[in-house]
Coordinates of C-alpha atoms in Angstrom, one line a residue:
M1 CA 0.0 0.3 0.4
S2 CA 1.2 3.8 -1.0
S3 CA 2.4 5.3 2.5
D4 CA -0.1 8.4 1.2
I5 CA -3.0 6.1 1.8
V6 CA -5.0 6.5 5.0
R7 CA -6.8 3.6 6.2
L8 CA -9.3 3.2 8.9
T9 CA -11.3 0.0 10.7
L10 CA -14.7 1.0 12.5
G11 CA -14.3 0.5 16.0
D12 CA -16.5 2.1 19.4
W13 CA -19.6 3.8 18.1
Q14 CA -18.2 7.5 18.1
W15 CA -15.5 5.9 16.6
N16 CA -18.2 4.7 14.0
A17 CA -19.9 7.3 14.0
A18 CA -17.2 10.1 13.8
I19 CA -15.8 7.9 9.6
V20 CA -19.1 8.1 9.0
G21 CA -19.7 12.0 9.5
F22 CA -15.4 12.3 8.0
I23 CA -17.1 10.1 4.7
N24 CA -19.9 13.0 4.6
I25 CA -17.6 15.1 4.5
L26 CA -15.3 14.1 2.3
G27 CA -17.7 12.7 0.4
E28 CA -18.7 9.1 -1.1
E29 CA -15.9 9.8 -5.0
N30 CA -13.1 11.0 -2.2
I31 CA -12.8 6.8 -0.5
N32 CA -13.0 3.5 -1.2
A33 CA -14.4 1.8 1.8
E34 CA -15.0 -2.3 2.1
A35 CA -15.8 -4.1 3.6
D36 CA -15.1 -2.6 7.2
T37 CA -12.4 -0.4 6.5
V38 CA -12.3 2.6 4.8
E39 CA -9.0 4.0 2.8
F40 CA -8.6 7.4 1.3
S41 CA -5.2 10.7 0.0
A42 CA -3.7 11.8 2.4
E43 CA -4.2 14.8 -0.9
A44 CA -7.9 14.3 -0.3
L45 CA -7.0 16.3 2.7
D46 CA -6.7 19.3 1.5
G47 CA -9.6 22.6 1.9
F48 CA -10.7 20.0 4.1
E49 CA -11.7 23.2 6.5
D50 CA -14.2 24.4 3.6
K51 CA -15.3 20.6 3.1
Y52 CA -16.0 20.8 7.3
F53 CA -18.5 24.0 7.1
A54 CA -19.8 23.2 3.4
Y55 CA -21.4 19.9 4.1
F56 CA -23.1 21.6 7.6
I57 CA -23.9 23.8 6.8
N58 CA -25.9 23.2 3.1
T59 CA -26.7 20.0 5.8
Y60 CA -28.9 22.4 8.2
E61 CA -29.6 25.6 6.5
K62 CA -33.3 25.0 6.6
T63 CA -32.9 24.6 10.7
L64 CA -30.6 28.0 10.5
S65 CA -30.7 31.5 12.1
W66 CA -29.0 32.5 9.0
F67 CA -31.5 30.8 6.5
R68 CA -34.5 32.7 9.0
I69 CA -33.6 36.4 8.0
V70 CA -32.6 35.7 3.9
S71 CA -35.3 33.0 3.0
F72 CA -37.5 36.3 4.1
K73 CA -37.0 37.0 0.8
D74 CA -38.3 36.4 -2.2
R75 CA -41.8 37.5 0.7
L76 CA -40.4 41.2 1.1
R77 CA -40.7 41.5 -2.8
T78 CA -43.7 40.1 -3.4
Y79 CA -45.4 42.3 -1.3
E80 CA -43.5 45.5 -2.6
E81 CA -44.7 43.7 -6.1
S82 CA -47.8 43.8 -5.3
N83 CA -47.5 47.1 -4.2
F84 CA -48.9 45.9 -0.4
E85 CA -52.0 45.3 -1.9
G86 CA -53.0 41.7 0.5
F87 CA -51.1 43.2 2.8
D88 CA -53.5 42.3 6.4
L89 CA -53.1 41.9 10.3
K90 CA -51.6 38.2 9.8
A91 CA -49.4 39.8 7.4
L92 CA -48.5 42.1 9.6
Q93 CA -47.8 39.7 13.0
T94 CA -45.4 38.2 11.0
L95 CA -43.4 40.5 10.1
N96 CA -43.3 42.5 13.6
T97 CA -42.5 38.6 14.5
Y98 CA -39.6 38.4 12.0
L99 CA -38.5 41.9 12.7
K100 CA -38.3 40.8 16.3
D101 CA -36.3 37.1 15.9
V102 CA -33.5 39.4 13.5
K103 CA -32.7 42.1 15.5
R104 CA -32.1 38.5 17.9
Y105 CA -30.0 37.3 15.7
I106 CA -28.0 40.7 14.2
K107 CA -27.0 41.5 17.7
S108 CA -26.1 38.2 19.8
N109 CA -22.6 38.2 19.8
S110 CA -22.2 34.8 16.8
Y111 CA -23.2 37.3 14.7
K112 CA -21.5 39.7 15.7
A113 CA -17.9 37.8 15.7
A114 CA -18.7 36.7 12.3
Y115 CA -19.5 40.8 11.5
K116 CA -14.9 41.5 11.6
L117 CA -14.6 38.4 9.1
I118 CA -17.2 39.4 6.1
D119 CA -15.5 41.7 3.2
L120 CA -18.2 44.5 2.8
N121 CA -18.6 47.3 4.3
L122 CA -21.7 48.0 6.5
D123 CA -22.5 48.0 10.0
M124 CA -24.8 46.5 10.9
L125 CA -25.9 47.3 14.2
A126 CA -26.6 50.4 13.3
L127 CA -29.0 48.9 10.6
E128 CA -30.6 47.1 13.9
K129 CA -30.9 49.8 16.1
E130 CA -33.7 51.1 12.9
L131 CA -35.2 49.0 12.5
T132 CA -38.9 49.2 14.9
S133 CA -41.7 46.9 14.9
I134 CA -45.1 48.6 13.4
K135 CA -48.1 49.3 15.7
K136 CA -50.4 47.0 14.8
P137 CA -54.6 48.0 15.1
K138 CA -56.8 46.4 17.3
N139 CA -58.3 45.5 14.8
L140 CA -59.3 45.3 10.7
Q141 CA -61.5 48.6 11.5
E142 CA -58.7 50.2 12.3
F143 CA -55.4 49.0 10.0
E144 CA -57.4 50.2 8.2
V145 CA -57.9 53.3 8.9
K146 CA -54.3 53.4 8.8
R147 CA -53.5 51.5 6.9
S148 CA -51.0 54.9 4.6
K149 CA -49.7 55.1 7.8
V150 CA -48.5 51.5 8.2
I151 CA -47.4 50.8 5.2
A152 CA -45.5 53.7 5.5
E153 CA -43.5 52.2 8.3
V154 CA -43.0 48.4 6.4
K155 CA -41.4 50.4 3.7
K156 CA -39.4 52.1 6.2
N157 CA -38.3 49.0 7.4
L158 CA -38.3 47.0 4.4
D159 CA -35.4 49.4 3.2
I160 CA -33.0 48.6 6.1
L161 CA -34.8 44.0 5.7
H162 CA -33.5 44.5 2.3
Q163 CA -29.5 45.4 3.5
I164 CA -29.2 42.9 5.9
I165 CA -31.2 40.4 3.7
E166 CA -28.4 40.9 1.0
Y167 CA -25.2 41.5 3.6
C168 CA -25.9 38.2 5.4
D169 CA -26.9 36.4 1.5
S170 CA -23.5 37.6 0.1
P171 CA -20.4 34.7 -0.9
S172 CA -19.2 35.7 2.8
G173 CA -22.4 36.6 4.8
K174 CA -22.6 33.0 4.3
R175 CA -19.2 31.6 4.4
Y176 CA -19.0 32.8 8.4
I177 CA -22.8 33.7 9.9
A178 CA -24.3 29.5 8.3
A179 CA -20.9 28.4 10.1
K180 CA -20.8 30.5 12.6
N181 CA -24.5 29.4 14.1
V182 CA -23.8 25.9 13.2
I183 CA -21.1 25.8 15.7
Y184 CA -22.8 26.7 18.2
T185 CA -26.0 24.7 17.6
I186 CA -24.5 21.7 16.0
I187 CA -20.9 20.6 16.6
N188 CA -20.9 21.6 20.2
K189 CA -22.6 19.0 21.1
A190 CA -20.4 16.6 19.9
W191 CA -16.9 18.2 21.2
N192 CA -15.9 21.5 22.6
G193 CA -13.2 23.5 24.5
V194 CA -10.6 23.2 21.0
S195 CA -9.5 25.1 17.9
F196 CA -12.7 27.7 17.3
L197 CA -14.9 26.6 20.8
N198 CA -11.7 27.4 23.5
P199 CA -13.0 31.0 24.3
Q200 CA -9.7 31.8 24.4
T201 CA -8.7 31.2 20.5
K202 CA -6.9 33.9 19.3
E203 CA -7.7 32.7 15.8
K204 CA -10.8 34.3 14.5
D205 CA -11.1 32.9 11.8
C206 CA -13.2 29.6 12.5
Y207 CA -12.2 27.6 8.9
A208 CA -8.7 28.6 9.8
D209 CA -8.6 27.7 13.3
Y210 CA -9.9 23.9 11.8
K211 CA -7.2 24.2 9.5
K212 CA -4.6 25.1 11.9
Y213 CA -5.7 22.5 14.3
F214 CA -6.5 20.2 13.5
V215 CA -6.2 19.9 9.7
N216 CA -2.4 21.1 9.6
T217 CA -1.7 18.7 13.1
A218 CA -3.3 15.9 11.1
T219 CA -0.8 16.5 7.4
E220 CA 2.2 17.5 9.1
Y221 CA 1.3 14.0 11.4
L222 CA 1.4 11.5 8.3
Q223 CA 3.9 12.8 6.6
R224 CA 6.8 13.1 9.6
D225 CA 9.1 9.2 10.2
K226 CA 7.7 8.2 13.4
S227 CA 10.4 5.0 13.9
K228 CA 11.6 6.5 16.9
Y229 CA 8.2 7.5 18.0
T230 CA 7.5 5.3 21.7
S231 CA 3.6 5.8 22.8
N232 CA 1.2 4.5 20.6
C233 CA -2.8 6.0 19.6
F234 CA -5.3 4.3 22.0
I235 CA -7.4 4.3 19.3
C236 CA -5.4 3.0 15.0
D237 CA -2.5 1.8 17.1
A238 CA 0.0 4.0 16.0
P239 CA 3.2 5.8 17.3
M240 CA 3.1 9.3 18.5
Q241 CA 5.4 11.3 19.6
N242 CA 3.6 11.9 22.8
M243 CA 0.1 11.6 25.3
N244 CA -1.1 15.0 25.0
N245 CA -4.0 14.0 22.6
D246 CA -6.4 13.5 25.0
L247 CA -10.6 13.3 24.9
S248 CA -11.3 14.9 27.3
F249 CA -12.4 17.4 23.7
L250 CA -15.3 15.1 23.3
N251 CA -18.1 15.8 25.3
A252 CA -20.0 13.3 27.7
T253 CA -16.3 10.9 27.0
G254 CA -13.3 12.3 28.2
F255 CA -12.4 14.2 30.9
D256 CA -8.8 16.7 31.9
V257 CA -6.1 14.2 32.9
A258 CA -4.0 17.4 33.7
R259 CA -6.7 18.5 36.8
K260 CA -8.0 15.3 37.4
S261 CA -5.2 12.1 37.5
S262 CA -7.5 10.1 40.0
H263 CA -9.6 9.3 37.0
V264 CA -7.2 7.0 36.0
W265 CA -5.4 4.0 37.8
N266 CA -1.8 5.0 39.3
F267 CA -2.5 8.7 38.8
Q268 CA -1.0 8.3 35.2
N269 CA -3.1 8.8 31.8
D270 CA -2.3 5.7 29.3
I271 CA -5.4 7.3 26.6
A272 CA -4.2 9.5 24.2
I273 CA -5.0 9.8 20.1
C274 CA -3.2 10.3 17.4
P275 CA -3.6 13.4 15.2
L276 CA -4.9 12.5 12.8
C277 CA -7.2 10.6 15.0
K278 CA -8.4 13.7 16.3
L279 CA -8.9 14.9 12.7
I280 CA -11.7 12.1 12.7
Y281 CA -13.4 12.5 15.8
S282 CA -13.7 16.0 15.2
C283 CA -16.3 14.9 12.2
L284 CA -18.3 13.2 14.8
P285 CA -21.4 15.6 14.8
A286 CA -21.1 15.0 11.0
G287 CA -21.8 11.9 11.4
I288 CA -24.7 11.5 14.6
T289 CA -28.4 13.1 12.8
Y290 CA -29.6 16.4 15.1
I291 CA -32.6 18.3 15.6
F292 CA -32.6 20.6 17.7
D293 CA -31.5 19.3 21.1
K294 CA -32.4 15.4 19.6
G295 CA -29.6 13.3 17.7
I296 CA -29.2 9.3 16.4
Y297 CA -27.0 7.5 15.0
V298 CA -27.9 3.9 14.1
N299 CA -24.4 1.8 14.4
A300 CA -24.1 -0.6 12.4
N301 CA -20.8 -1.3 12.4
I302 CA -20.7 -4.6 9.8
D303 CA -20.3 -2.7 6.9
L304 CA -19.3 0.5 7.0
K305 CA -21.4 2.3 3.3
N306 CA -24.4 0.1 5.0
A307 CA -23.5 2.2 7.6
V308 CA -23.7 5.3 5.5
R309 CA -27.4 4.0 3.5
I310 CA -29.1 3.6 6.8
N311 CA -27.8 7.0 8.6
Y312 CA -28.4 9.1 5.8
K313 CA -32.1 7.9 4.8
I314 CA -32.6 8.8 9.1
K315 CA -30.9 12.2 8.1
S316 CA -33.4 12.9 5.3
E317 CA -36.1 12.3 6.9
I318 CA -35.5 14.2 10.0
L319 CA -34.4 16.4 8.0
R320 CA -37.9 16.5 5.5
L321 CA -39.5 16.3 9.4
Q322 CA -37.3 19.4 11.0
E323 CA -40.5 18.7 13.8
G324 CA -37.4 18.8 17.0
N325 CA -38.8 16.5 19.0
L326 CA -38.1 12.9 19.7
R327 CA -41.4 12.1 17.6
S328 CA -38.8 13.2 14.5
I329 CA -36.2 11.0 16.0
Y330 CA -38.1 7.6 16.8
H331 CA -40.3 8.5 13.3
A332 CA -37.4 8.8 11.0
L333 CA -35.2 5.4 12.3
V334 CA -38.5 4.9 11.4
I335 CA -39.3 4.7 8.5
A336 CA -35.8 4.3 6.9
L337 CA -36.2 0.5 8.7
H338 CA -39.5 0.4 6.5
E339 CA -37.8 0.6 3.5
Q340 CA -35.3 -2.0 3.6
E341 CA -36.5 -3.5 0.8
N342 CA -36.5 -7.0 1.9
E343 CA -37.0 -9.0 5.2
S344 CA -33.3 -10.1 4.6
A345 CA -32.4 -7.0 4.1
R346 CA -34.5 -5.3 7.4
Y347 CA -32.4 -7.5 9.0
E348 CA -29.1 -6.6 8.6
L349 CA -30.3 -3.9 10.7
A350 CA -30.9 -6.5 13.8
D351 CA -28.9 -6.5 16.9
V352 CA -27.2 -3.3 16.2
Q353 CA -26.8 -0.2 18.3
V354 CA -28.9 2.8 18.1
V355 CA -27.7 6.2 20.2
R356 CA -29.6 8.5 21.0
Y357 CA -27.9 12.4 21.8
E358 CA -30.9 13.2 24.3
N359 CA -30.5 15.8 27.2
D360 CA -26.7 16.5 26.7
S361 CA -26.1 13.1 27.3
Y362 CA -25.8 9.2 24.9
R363 CA -27.9 6.7 25.2
F364 CA -27.9 3.7 23.9
N365 CA -29.9 0.2 22.5
I366 CA -29.7 -2.8 20.7
L367 CA -31.9 -2.2 18.0
S368 CA -33.1 -6.2 18.0
R369 CA -34.7 -8.4 15.5
G370 CA -37.8 -9.4 17.9
M371 CA -38.0 -5.4 17.6
L372 CA -37.3 -5.5 14.3
R373 CA -40.4 -7.6 14.2
I374 CA -42.9 -5.5 16.3
I375 CA -42.0 -2.3 14.4
T376 CA -42.7 -3.9 11.2
E377 CA -46.1 -5.5 11.5
S378 CA -47.2 -2.7 14.3
K379 CA -46.1 0.3 11.0
K380 CA -49.6 1.0 10.8
A381 CA -50.7 1.3 13.6
L382 CA -47.7 3.2 14.5
N383 CA -48.2 6.3 11.6
G384 CA -51.9 6.3 12.7
M385 CA -50.5 7.0 16.6
I386 CA -48.4 9.8 15.0
Q387 CA -50.6 12.4 16.3
A388 CA -52.0 11.4 19.2
N389 CA -51.1 12.9 22.4
F390 CA -52.0 13.8 26.3
A391 CA -51.6 16.2 28.6
E392 CA -50.6 15.2 32.7
N393 CA -49.4 16.7 34.8
G394 CA -49.1 20.0 32.2
M395 CA -46.9 18.1 30.0
T396 CA -48.2 16.8 26.8
V397 CA -47.2 12.9 26.1
Q398 CA -46.3 11.6 22.6
I399 CA -47.4 8.6 22.4
Y400 CA -46.3 7.5 19.3
D401 CA -42.6 8.7 21.6
E402 CA -44.0 6.7 24.6
V403 CA -44.7 3.4 22.1
I404 CA -41.0 3.6 20.0
G405 CA -39.2 4.2 23.1
R406 CA -41.0 0.9 25.7
I407 CA -39.8 -1.4 21.9
F408 CA -36.4 0.0 22.4
N409 CA -36.3 -0.8 26.1
N410 CA -38.0 -3.9 25.9
Q411 CA -40.6 -2.5 28.2
N412 CA -44.2 -3.3 27.9
L413 CA -46.2 -0.5 27.4
F414 CA -49.2 -0.6 30.7
T415 CA -47.9 2.0 32.9
L416 CA -49.0 3.1 29.5
I417 CA -52.6 2.0 28.4
H418 CA -52.8 2.9 32.4
R419 CA -52.6 6.2 32.3
M420 CA -53.9 7.0 28.2
L421 CA -57.4 5.1 30.1
Y422 CA -57.4 7.0 33.8
C423 CA -57.1 10.7 31.5
R424 CA -60.6 9.2 29.2
L425 CA -61.6 9.0 32.5
S426 CA -61.1 12.2 34.9
N427 CA -60.0 14.5 31.6
V428 CA -61.1 13.8 27.8
S429 CA -61.0 16.9 26.8
K430 CA -57.0 16.4 27.6
C431 CA -57.3 13.7 25.4
Y432 CA -56.0 13.7 21.9
F433 CA -56.6 10.0 20.7
H434 CA -59.3 8.3 20.0
D435 CA -60.0 4.6 21.0
G436 CA -58.7 3.5 17.7
H437 CA -55.6 4.6 19.1
V438 CA -55.9 2.7 23.0
R439 CA -57.0 -0.7 20.7
N440 CA -53.9 -0.3 18.8
V441 CA -51.5 0.3 21.7
L442 CA -53.3 -3.0 23.5
E443 CA -52.4 -4.9 20.6
I444 CA -49.2 -3.6 20.1
N445 CA -48.1 -4.6 23.3
Q446 CA -49.7 -8.3 23.4
K447 CA -47.3 -8.5 20.5
I448 CA -44.3 -7.9 23.1
L449 CA -45.4 -9.4 25.1
M450 CA -45.7 -12.9 23.0
N451 CA -42.0 -12.1 21.0
L452 CA -39.8 -10.7 23.4
G453 CA -41.9 -12.3 26.9
G454 CA -42.1 -15.1 25.2
I455 CA -45.7 -14.7 27.1
E456 CA -48.4 -17.5 25.3
M457 CA -52.0 -15.7 24.5
E458 CA -54.7 -16.2 22.2
N459 CA -54.0 -14.0 18.8
D460 CA -57.6 -12.4 19.4
L461 CA -57.6 -11.6 23.5
V462 CA -57.5 -7.8 22.7
K463 CA -60.4 -8.0 20.5
S464 CA -62.2 -10.8 22.4
A465 CA -62.3 -8.7 25.5
R466 CA -62.7 -4.7 24.4
T467 CA -65.6 -6.1 22.9
A468 CA -66.8 -8.2 26.3
G469 CA -66.1 -4.8 27.8
Y470 CA -68.5 -3.2 25.2
Y471 CA -71.4 -5.0 26.1
L472 CA -71.5 -5.1 29.8
R473 CA -71.6 -1.4 29.3
K474 CA -74.2 -1.8 26.1
G475 CA -76.0 -3.6 29.5
Y476 CA -75.8 -0.6 31.6
I477 CA -77.1 2.2 29.9
S478 CA -80.3 -0.5 29.3
K479 CA -80.9 -0.1 32.6
G480 CA -80.6 3.6 32.8
A481 CA -76.9 3.3 35.0
E482 CA -74.6 4.5 32.7
N483 CA -73.8 6.9 35.3
K484 CA -72.1 4.2 37.6
M485 CA -69.9 3.1 35.1
P486 CA -66.4 5.7 35.6
G487 CA -66.6 4.5 39.6
I488 CA -66.4 0.6 38.0
C489 CA -63.8 2.0 35.6
Y490 CA -61.6 3.9 38.1
R491 CA -62.1 0.3 40.2
L492 CA -60.8 -1.8 37.4
L493 CA -58.3 0.4 36.9
N494 CA -56.6 0.2 40.3
A495 CA -56.9 -2.9 39.8
L496 CA -55.4 -4.4 37.1
K497 CA -52.1 -1.2 38.0
T498 CA -51.8 -3.7 41.5
S499 CA -52.1 -6.6 40.1
N500 CA -55.2 -7.8 41.6
A501 CA -57.0 -10.4 40.0
D502 CA -59.0 -10.9 42.7
M503 CA -60.4 -7.4 43.5
F504 CA -60.9 -7.3 39.7
M505 CA -63.3 -10.3 39.7
N506 CA -65.1 -9.3 42.3
V507 CA -65.7 -5.8 40.6
V508 CA -66.5 -8.0 37.9
L509 CA -69.2 -10.6 38.9
N510 CA -71.2 -7.7 40.9
C511 CA -70.6 -6.0 37.7
Y512 CA -72.2 -9.3 36.0
L513 CA -75.0 -10.3 38.8
Y514 CA -76.6 -6.4 38.1
V515 CA -76.8 -7.0 34.8
G516 CA -78.2 -10.4 34.7
D517 CA -75.4 -11.5 32.7
Q518 CA -72.9 -15.0 32.9
V519 CA -69.3 -13.8 32.8
P520 CA -67.5 -14.2 29.7
K521 CA -64.9 -17.3 28.6
V522 CA -62.1 -14.2 27.7
I523 CA -62.2 -13.4 31.7
T524 CA -62.4 -16.3 32.9
N525 CA -59.5 -18.2 31.2
A526 CA -57.3 -15.0 31.7
L527 CA -57.0 -16.2 35.2
G528 CA -54.0 -17.1 36.6
Q529 CA -51.7 -16.1 33.3
D530 CA -50.7 -12.1 35.1
K531 CA -49.7 -10.9 31.7
G532 CA -52.2 -12.5 29.8
F533 CA -54.6 -11.4 32.7
S534 CA -53.3 -7.8 33.3
T535 CA -53.6 -7.4 28.5
M536 CA -57.4 -8.6 29.8
G537 CA -58.4 -6.7 32.2
Y538 CA -56.5 -3.6 30.1
A539 CA -58.6 -4.2 26.7
F540 CA -61.8 -5.3 28.9
V541 CA -61.7 -1.4 31.1
S542 CA -61.3 0.2 27.6
G543 CA -64.3 -2.0 26.0
L544 CA -66.1 0.3 28.7
I545 CA -64.9 3.1 28.6
N546 CA -65.3 3.6 25.1
G547 CA -67.8 6.2 23.9
K548 CA -68.0 8.6 27.7
G549 CA -67.1 11.8 26.2
E550 CA -65.8 11.4 23.2
N551 CA -63.4 14.1 22.4
K552 CA -63.8 15.1 18.6
N553 CA -60.8 16.8 18.6
T554 CA -58.9 13.8 18.6
E555 CA -55.6 15.3 17.4
K556 CA -53.0 17.8 18.5
K557 CA -49.4 19.1 17.6
G558 CA -47.8 18.4 20.7

């Protein structure tokens, strides 16, 4: 192998994500990937700092504050070309919101730092002071009376906005302002404290700082004679001159070896990496897909091309949704799983690691074959509950997030079902889901118990139990005793929550004595089955509750 060819091999999840990020930045046309290794020429690192920032800017462009400023240009032009004919109260409110955002953005510290690098003679801070929000009329009548005055103020602001947009949309404006955006919204989620993220850095140009700190040190290292080096890289085992490069710059991973020497054996740190590996690790945020404060990476570590492909699909779906919550993260992963062409391709992802970034920390799950089977078989049911949610203790609970999260964690859904049914009983106005969602969650829970827990149940248990509950409810309605149903349901839910089969059966027997019917076999057959009894019980209660104060507003964005 030629000396200017560099070979990297997959390892742990963080190193793998960094390699995937490196490939995303460099471009698949500039590397050669086979199985779990990747090769590239040292010459490919020429101009790497420009490719580095270009990747983040192009990938996350529509999530940047820079884009929110420049994307308003077409709307402003539409207002002017139509001579403000369609400009109404709603348009005024939208413009005022935009003005407020622009003022906040362009006077922020990151923007101020970028202005010093942009080769345009324009005082953005002075323009910010000239921007003024327009007083909103109280109603449409007042707006029509003051329309000419309002439009005059709008035009004055538009003249200033055009200058700001032109400044930000210039080549150098985008180069540095958008770069500052991705530094503080994407890159700093993976690493911090060095290069342009070092508060004490003397280099103001983030491109030059990255090149000097990461790229130049890596290229110089590749060209050196390493025959006399005595240390070895912790990642690639290549010879190193010293142990100065540690992992302390990686978030939630390394530590300051100088200040916290007690973290290592005998107070002597033996974990250090070579400059090339440090450059690769700087690409970690390009391997993980982020949306606001959350991120995800699928560690498909058998085949590098497959790892790049599956994470690209997830990234495309997340950035398309742009919701910034767990729903977009989980939904994108599920869609990527469903897009596998056939069963054999789908199960290539079996037993791989899913890494989630939440609350400034990493969380891990193993994507087992059982999980994949449940997710695949429940595709329609899962898609139907994407918008379903309910309010609990002042918080919005997304049912889709809860279900997928528990599948990933190998947990059943009984507590979620209990909360959903309790909410339907106590405050139906806060429930933005319907009876079909409850049924779907019950059926998915049954699949979890059967596939992951190895518990045997009748396939139609949920349907039969719900039907039994429904007809018992009809019996109470026929006797004019529908008002007794909430109290009965509360007692049944309490019995199920405490796994008290005797209490549950006492309530059920009294109910059937009251209506004069025989207890259905679906109830008696479930006795002594533990999880099977809980499944039957919650399905039975859902049938009893069905129809109580049906909430028409069954969908609500969280």
